[in-house]
Short mmCIF file of C-alpha atoms in Angstrom, two decimals:
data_model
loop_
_atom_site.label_atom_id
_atom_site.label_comp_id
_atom_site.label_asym_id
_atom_site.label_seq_id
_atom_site.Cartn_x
_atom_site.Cartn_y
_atom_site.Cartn_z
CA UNK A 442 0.00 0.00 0.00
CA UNK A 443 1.11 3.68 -0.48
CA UNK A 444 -0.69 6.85 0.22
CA UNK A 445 -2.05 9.20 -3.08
CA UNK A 446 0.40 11.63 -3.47
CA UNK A 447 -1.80 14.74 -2.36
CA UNK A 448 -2.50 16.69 1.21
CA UNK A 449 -6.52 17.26 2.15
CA UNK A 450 -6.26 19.46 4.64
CA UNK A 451 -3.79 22.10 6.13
CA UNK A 452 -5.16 22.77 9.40
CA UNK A 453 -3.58 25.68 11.55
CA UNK A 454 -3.34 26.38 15.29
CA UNK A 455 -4.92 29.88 15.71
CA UNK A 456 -4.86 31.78 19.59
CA UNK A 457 -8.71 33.02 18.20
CA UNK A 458 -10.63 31.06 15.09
CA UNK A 459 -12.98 33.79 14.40
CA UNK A 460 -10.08 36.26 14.39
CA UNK A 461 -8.60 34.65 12.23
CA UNK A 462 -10.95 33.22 9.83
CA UNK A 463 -11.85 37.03 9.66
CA UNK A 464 -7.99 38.13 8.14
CA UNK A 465 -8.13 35.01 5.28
CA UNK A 466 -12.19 36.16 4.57
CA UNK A 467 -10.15 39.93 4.28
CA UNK A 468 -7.99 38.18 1.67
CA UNK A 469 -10.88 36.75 -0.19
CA UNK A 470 -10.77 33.58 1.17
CA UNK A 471 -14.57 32.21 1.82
CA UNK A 472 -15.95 29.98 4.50
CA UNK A 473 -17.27 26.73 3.58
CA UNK A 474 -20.89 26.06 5.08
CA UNK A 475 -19.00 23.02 7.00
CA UNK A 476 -17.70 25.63 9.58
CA UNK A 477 -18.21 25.82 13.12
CA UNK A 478 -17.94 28.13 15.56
CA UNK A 479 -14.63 26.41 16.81
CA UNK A 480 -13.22 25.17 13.38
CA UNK A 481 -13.64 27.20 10.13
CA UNK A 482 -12.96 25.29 6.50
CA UNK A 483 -11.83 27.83 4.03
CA UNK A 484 -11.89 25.56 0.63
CA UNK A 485 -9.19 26.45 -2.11
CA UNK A 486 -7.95 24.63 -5.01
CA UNK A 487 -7.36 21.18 -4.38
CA UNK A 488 -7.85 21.04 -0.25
CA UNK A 489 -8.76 22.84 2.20
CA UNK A 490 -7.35 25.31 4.87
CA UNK A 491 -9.05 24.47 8.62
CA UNK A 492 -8.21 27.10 11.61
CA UNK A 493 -8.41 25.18 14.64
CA UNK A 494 -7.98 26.15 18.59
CA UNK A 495 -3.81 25.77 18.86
CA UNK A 496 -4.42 24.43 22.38
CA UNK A 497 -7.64 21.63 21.24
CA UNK A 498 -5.45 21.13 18.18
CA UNK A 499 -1.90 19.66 20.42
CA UNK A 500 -4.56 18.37 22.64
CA UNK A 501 -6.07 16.50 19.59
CA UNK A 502 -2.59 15.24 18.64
CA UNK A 503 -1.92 14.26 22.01
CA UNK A 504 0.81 16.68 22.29
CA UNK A 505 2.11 19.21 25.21
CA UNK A 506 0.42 22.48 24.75
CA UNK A 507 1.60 24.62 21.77
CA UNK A 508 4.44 27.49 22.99
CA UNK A 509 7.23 29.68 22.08
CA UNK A 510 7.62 31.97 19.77
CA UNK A 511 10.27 31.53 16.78
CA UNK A 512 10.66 29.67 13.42
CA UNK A 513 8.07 26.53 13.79
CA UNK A 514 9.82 24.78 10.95
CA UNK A 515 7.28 25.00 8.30
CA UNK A 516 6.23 27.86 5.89
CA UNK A 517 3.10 28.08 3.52
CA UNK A 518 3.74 28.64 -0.25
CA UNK A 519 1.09 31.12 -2.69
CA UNK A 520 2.50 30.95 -6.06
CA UNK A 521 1.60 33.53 -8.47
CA UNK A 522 2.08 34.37 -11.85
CA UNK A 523 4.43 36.71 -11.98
CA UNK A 524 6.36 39.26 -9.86
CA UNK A 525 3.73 42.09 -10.00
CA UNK A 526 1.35 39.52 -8.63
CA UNK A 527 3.85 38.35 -5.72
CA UNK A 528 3.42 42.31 -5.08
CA UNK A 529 0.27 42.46 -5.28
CA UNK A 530 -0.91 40.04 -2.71
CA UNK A 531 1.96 41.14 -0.28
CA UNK A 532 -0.01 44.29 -0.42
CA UNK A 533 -3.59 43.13 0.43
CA UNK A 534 -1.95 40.92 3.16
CA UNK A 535 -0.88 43.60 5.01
CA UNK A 536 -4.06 45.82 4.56
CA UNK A 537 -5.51 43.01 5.45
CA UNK A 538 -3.67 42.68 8.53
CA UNK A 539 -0.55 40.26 8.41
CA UNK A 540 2.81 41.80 9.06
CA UNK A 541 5.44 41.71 6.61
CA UNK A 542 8.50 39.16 7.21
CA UNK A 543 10.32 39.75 3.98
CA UNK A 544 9.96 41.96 1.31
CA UNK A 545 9.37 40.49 -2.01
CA UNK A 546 12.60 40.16 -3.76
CA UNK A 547 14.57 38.46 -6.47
CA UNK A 548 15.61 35.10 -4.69
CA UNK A 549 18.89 32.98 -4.80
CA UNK A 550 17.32 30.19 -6.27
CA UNK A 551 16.14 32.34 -9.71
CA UNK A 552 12.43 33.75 -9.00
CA UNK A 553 10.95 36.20 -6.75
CA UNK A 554 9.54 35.79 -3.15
CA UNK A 555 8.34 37.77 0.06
CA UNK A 556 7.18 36.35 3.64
CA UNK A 557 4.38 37.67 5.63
CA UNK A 558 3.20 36.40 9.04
CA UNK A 559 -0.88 35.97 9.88
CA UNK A 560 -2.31 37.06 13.08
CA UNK A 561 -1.06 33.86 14.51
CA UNK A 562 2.41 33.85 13.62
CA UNK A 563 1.96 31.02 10.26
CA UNK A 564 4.52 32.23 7.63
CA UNK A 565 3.10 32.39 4.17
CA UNK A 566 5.55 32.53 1.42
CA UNK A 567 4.41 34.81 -1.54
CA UNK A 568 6.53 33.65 -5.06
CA UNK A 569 6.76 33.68 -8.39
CA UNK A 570 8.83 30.55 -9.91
CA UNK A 571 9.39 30.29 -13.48
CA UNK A 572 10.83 27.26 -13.03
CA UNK A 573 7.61 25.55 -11.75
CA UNK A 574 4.61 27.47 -13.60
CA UNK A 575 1.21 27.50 -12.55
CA UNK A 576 -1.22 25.67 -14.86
CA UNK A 577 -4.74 26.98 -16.21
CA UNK A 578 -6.14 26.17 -12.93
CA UNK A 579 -3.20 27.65 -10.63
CA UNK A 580 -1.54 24.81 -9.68
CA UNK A 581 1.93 24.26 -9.75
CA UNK A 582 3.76 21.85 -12.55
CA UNK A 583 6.50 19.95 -11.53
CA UNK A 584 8.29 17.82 -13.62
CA UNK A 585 7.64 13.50 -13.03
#
């Protein structure tokens, strides 16, 4: 047996779901009617995006209490189709209420990137990569 080669759902420890799901609904991000009042589904292309209680979601796991502050080891990618666009949506993020990380930029690795943080702290990663377009439906191609 192996597992399908795809992730359902990105769920993310937030201090205050509503809160929250309020900055991705600022983004343009709708709720799916399979919310709650303590987990919201945001649906996008391919999965979904949950926002969870960060204490009931290490309690779900089993695990210690969620804690400090710092780099959790993970990061969130938007690609977009070009560098005007990775602009772009730096720019509603922050009127919408995320703080900036990194400026967008031309990137070591040949495209063009920028970090932002939500409410919570998640780092989202803003880039354009030529190497790795998006298809008609916005999904990244990557070579077998």
């Amino acid at each position: 047996m192996s597992l399908d080669r795809r992730i359902s759902l990105i769920t993310l420890g937030v201090a205050d779901v509503q809160a929250s799901a309020a900055f991705y609904e600022r983004l343009g991000w709708a709720r799916s009617s399979a919310s709650q009042e303590q987990i919201v589904f945001i649906k996008l292309k391919g999965l979904a995006l949950g926002l969870f209680s960060r204490d009931e979601l290490a309690k779900d796991a089993n695990l210690p209490e969620a804690g400090a502050a710092g780099f959790s080891g993970i990061t969130l990618a938007h690609n977009l189709q070009s560098p005007e666009a990775v602009d772009a949506a730096m720019a509603l993020a922050v009127a919408s209420g995320a703080r900036q990380v990194k400026a967008p930029e031309k990137v070591f690795w040949g495209g063009y990137s920028g970090y932002f943080a939500d409410p919570d702290g998640h780092l989202w990663e803003l880039a354009h990569n030529p190497f790795a377009p998006l298809d008609e439906a916005g999904h990244m191609t990557l070579p077998d």
